[in-house]
């Protein structure tokens, strides 16, 4: 049946809720076995029945706007390329009664403990393989089983600390596990954002719906990670592959939410068996690491030597017990599809009881009896790689469904199994339960899979009361993944009685203590420093471009010396004067975005959105405006947006260490750009109009007119733009700011003696402070630029290297 025939119009829903008509074609999740509405869904369904299409559209738009404003995204991959996509929220939540959820949670806790024991055995005594509970080849051939980790016992005594499970429900209401996520489970942060967005969509329903809160789960996890430090001290950090991974937004979000450092492998070094992070004040120990990259990439010395993501010596740090990891390296071995074939028997052996939450039925084709069974039942099987970690519904060219390959003309499936059986599994092709989704103003049943999270705490495993659901874009269960166009929904676990309004923080019982911001990794400081430089460099170039196009409008393309000088100045910065928005300028905005993206955990959402808007506006203007007055107006638009970003940074950003590096980067770049402008347009031999251009580029026209009763000349221009401490565009003003911020950095670092950067800044600042305009000749301006470069190098050597 197609989707149109299955959809439920609001008037039909009203008649059903009033008891006048049965509801046909409804999603499985709404119905009890007798076909009546599940009570847990009734409040939301009544709400939907009372809304007009327009009102629902506005409610959905609130959720979408929240996600857009917050910057939630995922990265979609197409071949070798990737693009950032808006988070695909399915606005209707999946609702589960708490009594039913409690039964699911019990099964999840049992499964988490079972996987812990299997992991301990695989990297310990190996009894499961020796006693025939697991085939040796199946483990040894798995690339996620890491031989260097054998015999290493985690400092905490536990291998697994944070897990996710993909669970599905059949239309008859039976739940089963589709996949275990033990490597570096993602999605917990997205579950929080789904909750925030959905609570805005249903702001009048959610507070009254007794939905279990998520904050307590994260508080327990945060406290458990802090507790793992024990007496070792050190920091707790999250290890990310970087901003080009598809879940980087979540890594940054969780780091902010939990208050942990967000690190990349390049931030880390191993010294004397200890894992340390490079900070602006030197190496600091890391005691607990939540790994969000695959195990084999973590250490190029002992694991994958081709890895550019790893930290040499990571395994040795684990071996020495200097660091604890969530989850331990090598845990990806537990995700293989084939392992599910053996877990029921292993559970009875290790835990003395059957699985409380069953797997999807799985048979490893490397055993004669199981292979024969699969061959006899091909029509109801999914056949795929035994070591794959994909869900049974993620069908591609390496899998067969119902005895046939999808979209390919290959040898018969039976021949394939006979030839490569040891590398294949058969899994039952189950039908997924459907949940309601809204499509074109009508309820539409869509297949769903729920991702559930569990964390280890001192009290044992705790299950998040909710999670997030993947919703198919159609009735086809193979289109659940976001990469395939699927969407995601919040999961409401609903109680019969009111629930506590839990938060991440608990009320302090002791006296108030103001906590200072934490460490600043050198990589983060470097990116903040260059973010400031790139934005300021772009702004300076936009000001020159505006001056150029204003004079181009005035003089046309006649050989006017001043126009030629402006064009040559632009070319010296790699800017094509014939392009309204030169590619180099777009690259500078891109570089600023790249730097901001590397520090998303330390950068405000408003600042990120403002920078994105600035970059998008520049690209849009590049295709729309013409040279001359039109281009000058376009540059004014970019300047206003740049000023908006600068205002957010200056007025809203906490004066933490990162802000100081951003400020120093801006100051260095502005001083250098102003020195370059003055060396060309305030030169005694400059073209007519050069002095006025200098004042215009320096955004000081009004001040110059008020202060000096004469027309602009070299002395007035140099005095205002090089030597005036009160002019935020002058070179001396930038040196004052540089000295102020660097002194605070040195003070916070506990330095008692001037470093190279401090000496250079003070020397240059003093020389300008005692100078007069007549002494600031062009050659000195060129030397000043070299001295600014030396200051930049000294700052890099002292804090960023």
PDB file of N, CA, C and O in Angstrom, residues 433-478:
ATOM      1  N   UNK A 433       8.227  -2.202  13.219  1.00  0.00           N
ATOM      2  CA  UNK A 433       7.053  -1.445  13.628  1.00  0.00           C
ATOM      3  C   UNK A 433       7.133  -0.036  13.051  1.00  0.00           C
ATOM      4  O   UNK A 433       8.224   0.499  12.813  1.00  0.00           O
ATOM      5  N   UNK A 434       5.976   0.566  12.831  1.00  0.00           N
ATOM      6  CA  UNK A 434       5.937   1.932  12.298  1.00  0.00           C
ATOM      7  C   UNK A 434       5.483   2.898  13.375  1.00  0.00           C
ATOM      8  O   UNK A 434       4.762   2.548  14.303  1.00  0.00           O
ATOM      9  N   UNK A 435       5.934   4.133  13.223  1.00  0.00           N
ATOM     10  CA  UNK A 435       5.564   5.206  14.142  1.00  0.00           C
ATOM     11  C   UNK A 435       4.973   6.338  13.326  1.00  0.00           C
ATOM     12  O   UNK A 435       5.296   6.480  12.130  1.00  0.00           O
ATOM     13  N   UNK A 436       4.112   7.158  13.896  1.00  0.00           N
ATOM     14  CA  UNK A 436       3.518   8.234  13.097  1.00  0.00           C
ATOM     15  C   UNK A 436       4.504   9.365  12.815  1.00  0.00           C
ATOM     16  O   UNK A 436       5.264   9.789  13.684  1.00  0.00           O
ATOM     17  N   UNK A 437       4.500   9.817  11.585  1.00  0.00           N
ATOM     18  CA  UNK A 437       5.244  11.004  11.175  1.00  0.00           C
ATOM     19  C   UNK A 437       4.268  11.899  10.425  1.00  0.00           C
ATOM     20  O   UNK A 437       3.287  11.420   9.861  1.00  0.00           O
ATOM     21  N   UNK A 438       4.520  13.182  10.428  1.00  0.00           N
ATOM     22  CA  UNK A 438       3.620  14.106   9.759  1.00  0.00           C
ATOM     23  C   UNK A 438       4.146  14.392   8.355  1.00  0.00           C
ATOM     24  O   UNK A 438       5.300  14.777   8.173  1.00  0.00           O
ATOM     25  N   UNK A 439       3.306  14.182   7.366  1.00  0.00           N
ATOM     26  CA  UNK A 439       3.683  14.431   5.977  1.00  0.00           C
ATOM     27  C   UNK A 439       2.528  15.138   5.291  1.00  0.00           C
ATOM     28  O   UNK A 439       1.424  14.588   5.186  1.00  0.00           O
ATOM     29  N   UNK A 440       2.779  16.393   4.860  1.00  0.00           N
ATOM     30  CA  UNK A 440       1.772  17.176   4.151  1.00  0.00           C
ATOM     31  C   UNK A 440       0.475  17.289   4.953  1.00  0.00           C
ATOM     32  O   UNK A 440      -0.637  17.167   4.428  1.00  0.00           O
ATOM     33  N   UNK A 441       0.621  17.505   6.273  1.00  0.00           N
ATOM     34  CA  UNK A 441      -0.533  17.718   7.119  1.00  0.00           C
ATOM     35  C   UNK A 441      -1.292  16.479   7.510  1.00  0.00           C
ATOM     36  O   UNK A 441      -2.375  16.567   8.095  1.00  0.00           O
ATOM     37  N   UNK A 442      -0.732  15.308   7.239  1.00  0.00           N
ATOM     38  CA  UNK A 442      -1.424  14.063   7.549  1.00  0.00           C
ATOM     39  C   UNK A 442      -0.467  13.120   8.271  1.00  0.00           C
ATOM     40  O   UNK A 442       0.744  13.126   8.020  1.00  0.00           O
ATOM     41  N   UNK A 443      -1.005  12.314   9.183  1.00  0.00           N
ATOM     42  CA  UNK A 443      -0.207  11.314   9.869  1.00  0.00           C
ATOM     43  C   UNK A 443       0.116  10.180   8.909  1.00  0.00           C
ATOM     44  O   UNK A 443      -0.763   9.647   8.233  1.00  0.00           O
ATOM     45  N   UNK A 444       1.396   9.801   8.891  1.00  0.00           N
ATOM     46  CA  UNK A 444       1.861   8.771   7.977  1.00  0.00           C
ATOM     47  C   UNK A 444       2.703   7.767   8.741  1.00  0.00           C
ATOM     48  O   UNK A 444       3.601   8.170   9.483  1.00  0.00           O
ATOM     49  N   UNK A 445       2.449   6.466   8.626  1.00  0.00           N
ATOM     50  CA  UNK A 445       3.276   5.483   9.324  1.00  0.00           C
ATOM     51  C   UNK A 445       4.635   5.326   8.659  1.00  0.00           C
ATOM     52  O   UNK A 445       4.728   5.175   7.441  1.00  0.00           O
ATOM     53  N   UNK A 446       5.681   5.375   9.448  1.00  0.00           N
ATOM     54  CA  UNK A 446       7.051   5.206   8.946  1.00  0.00           C
ATOM     55  C   UNK A 446       7.785   4.188   9.814  1.00  0.00           C
ATOM     56  O   UNK A 446       7.620   4.167  11.045  1.00  0.00           O
ATOM     57  N   UNK A 447       8.640   3.350   9.215  1.00  0.00           N
ATOM     58  CA  UNK A 447       9.419   2.393  10.019  1.00  0.00           C
ATOM     59  C   UNK A 447      10.407   3.131  10.914  1.00  0.00           C
ATOM     60  O   UNK A 447      10.901   4.211  10.574  1.00  0.00           O
ATOM     61  N   UNK A 448      10.718   2.523  12.056  1.00  0.00           N
ATOM     62  CA  UNK A 448      11.598   3.202  13.007  1.00  0.00           C
ATOM     63  C   UNK A 448      12.542   2.207  13.675  1.00  0.00           C
ATOM     64  O   UNK A 448      12.250   1.021  13.805  1.00  0.00           O
ATOM     65  N   UNK A 449      13.683   2.735  14.094  1.00  0.00           N
ATOM     66  CA  UNK A 449      14.649   2.055  14.952  1.00  0.00           C
ATOM     67  C   UNK A 449      15.017   3.039  16.052  1.00  0.00           C
ATOM     68  O   UNK A 449      15.210   4.231  15.790  1.00  0.00           O
ATOM     69  N   UNK A 450      15.094   2.575  17.288  1.00  0.00           N
ATOM     70  CA  UNK A 450      15.410   3.447  18.423  1.00  0.00           C
ATOM     71  C   UNK A 450      16.833   3.165  18.891  1.00  0.00           C
ATOM     72  O   UNK A 450      17.224   2.004  19.047  1.00  0.00           O
ATOM     73  N   UNK A 451      17.602   4.229  19.086  1.00  0.00           N
ATOM     74  CA  UNK A 451      18.937   4.089  19.681  1.00  0.00           C
ATOM     75  C   UNK A 451      18.843   4.416  21.168  1.00  0.00           C
ATOM     76  O   UNK A 451      18.410   5.507  21.543  1.00  0.00           O
ATOM     77  N   UNK A 452      19.248   3.458  22.000  1.00  0.00           N
ATOM     78  CA  UNK A 452      19.178   3.568  23.461  1.00  0.00           C
ATOM     79  C   UNK A 452      20.596   3.635  24.005  1.00  0.00           C
ATOM     80  O   UNK A 452      21.498   2.949  23.503  1.00  0.00           O
ATOM     81  N   UNK A 453      20.806   4.430  25.046  1.00  0.00           N
ATOM     82  CA  UNK A 453      22.145   4.642  25.602  1.00  0.00           C
ATOM     83  C   UNK A 453      22.213   4.137  27.043  1.00  0.00           C
ATOM     84  O   UNK A 453      21.254   4.249  27.805  1.00  0.00           O
ATOM     85  N   UNK A 454      23.372   3.599  27.380  1.00  0.00           N
ATOM     86  CA  UNK A 454      23.612   3.122  28.750  1.00  0.00           C
ATOM     87  C   UNK A 454      24.989   3.583  29.190  1.00  0.00           C
ATOM     88  O   UNK A 454      25.949   3.578  28.403  1.00  0.00           O
ATOM     89  N   UNK A 455      25.112   3.972  30.449  1.00  0.00           N
ATOM     90  CA  UNK A 455      26.398   4.397  30.991  1.00  0.00           C
ATOM     91  C   UNK A 455      26.665   3.688  32.306  1.00  0.00           C
ATOM     92  O   UNK A 455      25.752   3.369  33.066  1.00  0.00           O
ATOM     93  N   UNK A 456      27.933   3.457  32.568  1.00  0.00           N
ATOM     94  CA  UNK A 456      28.343   2.828  33.818  1.00  0.00           C
ATOM     95  C   UNK A 456      28.543   3.899  34.883  1.00  0.00           C
ATOM     96  O   UNK A 456      29.220   4.907  34.652  1.00  0.00           O
ATOM     97  N   UNK A 457      27.941   3.696  36.028  1.00  0.00           N
ATOM     98  CA  UNK A 457      28.118   4.582  37.169  1.00  0.00           C
ATOM     99  C   UNK A 457      28.577   3.737  38.358  1.00  0.00           C
ATOM    100  O   UNK A 457      28.558   2.500  38.284  1.00  0.00           O
ATOM    101  N   UNK A 458      28.988   4.347  39.455  1.00  0.00           N
ATOM    102  CA  UNK A 458      29.370   3.544  40.624  1.00  0.00           C
ATOM    103  C   UNK A 458      28.247   2.638  41.114  1.00  0.00           C
ATOM    104  O   UNK A 458      28.514   1.612  41.755  1.00  0.00           O
ATOM    105  N   UNK A 459      27.004   2.987  40.807  1.00  0.00           N
ATOM    106  CA  UNK A 459      25.865   2.160  41.227  1.00  0.00           C
ATOM    107  C   UNK A 459      25.513   1.080  40.210  1.00  0.00           C
ATOM    108  O   UNK A 459      24.578   0.302  40.418  1.00  0.00           O
ATOM    109  N   UNK A 460      26.236   1.030  39.089  1.00  0.00           N
ATOM    110  CA  UNK A 460      25.948   0.057  38.043  1.00  0.00           C
ATOM    111  C   UNK A 460      25.520   0.754  36.766  1.00  0.00           C
ATOM    112  O   UNK A 460      25.617   1.974  36.629  1.00  0.00           O
ATOM    113  N   UNK A 461      25.048  -0.032  35.795  1.00  0.00           N
ATOM    114  CA  UNK A 461      24.643   0.516  34.517  1.00  0.00           C
ATOM    115  C   UNK A 461      23.336   1.303  34.656  1.00  0.00           C
ATOM    116  O   UNK A 461      22.402   0.872  35.320  1.00  0.00           O
ATOM    117  N   UNK A 462      23.305   2.473  34.018  1.00  0.00           N
ATOM    118  CA  UNK A 462      22.117   3.319  33.990  1.00  0.00           C
ATOM    119  C   UNK A 462      21.720   3.539  32.531  1.00  0.00           C
ATOM    120  O   UNK A 462      22.578   3.796  31.682  1.00  0.00           O
ATOM    121  N   UNK A 463      20.428   3.452  32.253  1.00  0.00           N
ATOM    122  CA  UNK A 463      19.920   3.604  30.895  1.00  0.00           C
ATOM    123  C   UNK A 463      19.252   4.967  30.753  1.00  0.00           C
ATOM    124  O   UNK A 463      18.460   5.371  31.607  1.00  0.00           O
ATOM    125  N   UNK A 464      19.586   5.689  29.686  1.00  0.00           N
ATOM    126  CA  UNK A 464      18.937   6.967  29.418  1.00  0.00           C
ATOM    127  C   UNK A 464      17.442   6.747  29.225  1.00  0.00           C
ATOM    128  O   UNK A 464      17.049   5.899  28.420  1.00  0.00           O
ATOM    129  N   UNK A 465      16.589   7.500  29.924  1.00  0.00           N
ATOM    130  CA  UNK A 465      15.143   7.330  29.757  1.00  0.00           C
ATOM    131  C   UNK A 465      14.645   8.017  28.485  1.00  0.00           C
ATOM    132  O   UNK A 465      13.956   9.034  28.508  1.00  0.00           O
ATOM    133  N   UNK A 466      15.017   7.461  27.366  1.00  0.00           N
ATOM    134  CA  UNK A 466      14.693   8.039  26.071  1.00  0.00           C
ATOM    135  C   UNK A 466      15.794   7.669  25.098  1.00  0.00           C
ATOM    136  O   UNK A 466      16.339   6.574  25.136  1.00  0.00           O
ATOM    137  N   UNK A 467      16.154   8.587  24.227  1.00  0.00           N
ATOM    138  CA  UNK A 467      17.171   8.321  23.220  1.00  0.00           C
ATOM    139  C   UNK A 467      16.765   9.045  21.960  1.00  0.00           C
ATOM    140  O   UNK A 467      16.164  10.111  22.014  1.00  0.00           O
ATOM    141  N   UNK A 468      17.087   8.460  20.824  1.00  0.00           N
ATOM    142  CA  UNK A 468      16.528   9.041  19.604  1.00  0.00           C
ATOM    143  C   UNK A 468      16.194   7.938  18.623  1.00  0.00           C
ATOM    144  O   UNK A 468      16.784   6.859  18.633  1.00  0.00           O
ATOM    145  N   UNK A 469      15.189   8.219  17.819  1.00  0.00           N
ATOM    146  CA  UNK A 469      14.690   7.235  16.862  1.00  0.00           C
ATOM    147  C   UNK A 469      15.068   7.665  15.455  1.00  0.00           C
ATOM    148  O   UNK A 469      15.018   8.845  15.116  1.00  0.00           O
ATOM    149  N   UNK A 470      15.454   6.699  14.660  1.00  0.00           N
ATOM    150  CA  UNK A 470      15.663   6.940  13.235  1.00  0.00           C
ATOM    151  C   UNK A 470      14.373   6.582  12.514  1.00  0.00           C
ATOM    152  O   UNK A 470      13.833   5.482  12.680  1.00  0.00           O
ATOM    153  N   UNK A 471      13.898   7.484  11.689  1.00  0.00           N
ATOM    154  CA  UNK A 471      12.623   7.335  11.011  1.00  0.00           C
ATOM    155  C   UNK A 471      12.865   7.258   9.505  1.00  0.00           C
ATOM    156  O   UNK A 471      13.578   8.090   8.947  1.00  0.00           O
ATOM    157  N   UNK A 472      12.263   6.270   8.859  1.00  0.00           N
ATOM    158  CA  UNK A 472      12.420   6.125   7.418  1.00  0.00           C
ATOM    159  C   UNK A 472      11.725   7.231   6.646  1.00  0.00           C
ATOM    160  O   UNK A 472      10.706   7.771   7.088  1.00  0.00           O
ATOM    161  N   UNK A 473      12.272   7.561   5.483  1.00  0.00           N
ATOM    162  CA  UNK A 473      11.644   8.603   4.666  1.00  0.00           C
ATOM    163  C   UNK A 473      10.443   8.072   3.903  1.00  0.00           C
ATOM    164  O   UNK A 473       9.674   8.827   3.327  1.00  0.00           O
ATOM    165  N   UNK A 474      10.294   6.757   3.889  1.00  0.00           N
ATOM    166  CA  UNK A 474       9.163   6.121   3.230  1.00  0.00           C
ATOM    167  C   UNK A 474       8.887   4.822   3.980  1.00  0.00           C
ATOM    168  O   UNK A 474       9.427   4.587   5.058  1.00  0.00           O
ATOM    169  N   UNK A 475       8.059   3.971   3.404  1.00  0.00           N
ATOM    170  CA  UNK A 475       7.801   2.684   4.022  1.00  0.00           C
ATOM    171  C   UNK A 475       8.925   1.704   3.879  1.00  0.00           C
ATOM    172  O   UNK A 475       8.886   0.610   4.450  1.00  0.00           O
ATOM    173  N   UNK A 476       9.982   2.073   3.145  1.00  0.00           N
ATOM    174  CA  UNK A 476      11.116   1.188   2.898  1.00  0.00           C
ATOM    175  C   UNK A 476      12.050   1.207   4.103  1.00  0.00           C
ATOM    176  O   UNK A 476      12.656   2.237   4.405  1.00  0.00           O
ATOM    177  N   UNK A 477      12.218   0.094   4.820  1.00  0.00           N
ATOM    178  CA  UNK A 477      13.079   0.102   6.007  1.00  0.00           C
ATOM    179  C   UNK A 477      14.555   0.250   5.687  1.00  0.00           C
ATOM    180  O   UNK A 477      15.359   0.464   6.591  1.00  0.00           O
ATOM    181  N   UNK A 478      14.950   0.119   4.420  1.00  0.00           N
ATOM    182  CA  UNK A 478      16.365   0.285   4.071  1.00  0.00           C
ATOM    183  C   UNK A 478      16.743   1.757   3.915  1.00  0.00           C
ATOM    184  O   UNK A 478      17.891   2.059   3.619  1.00  0.00           O
TER     185      UNK A 478
END
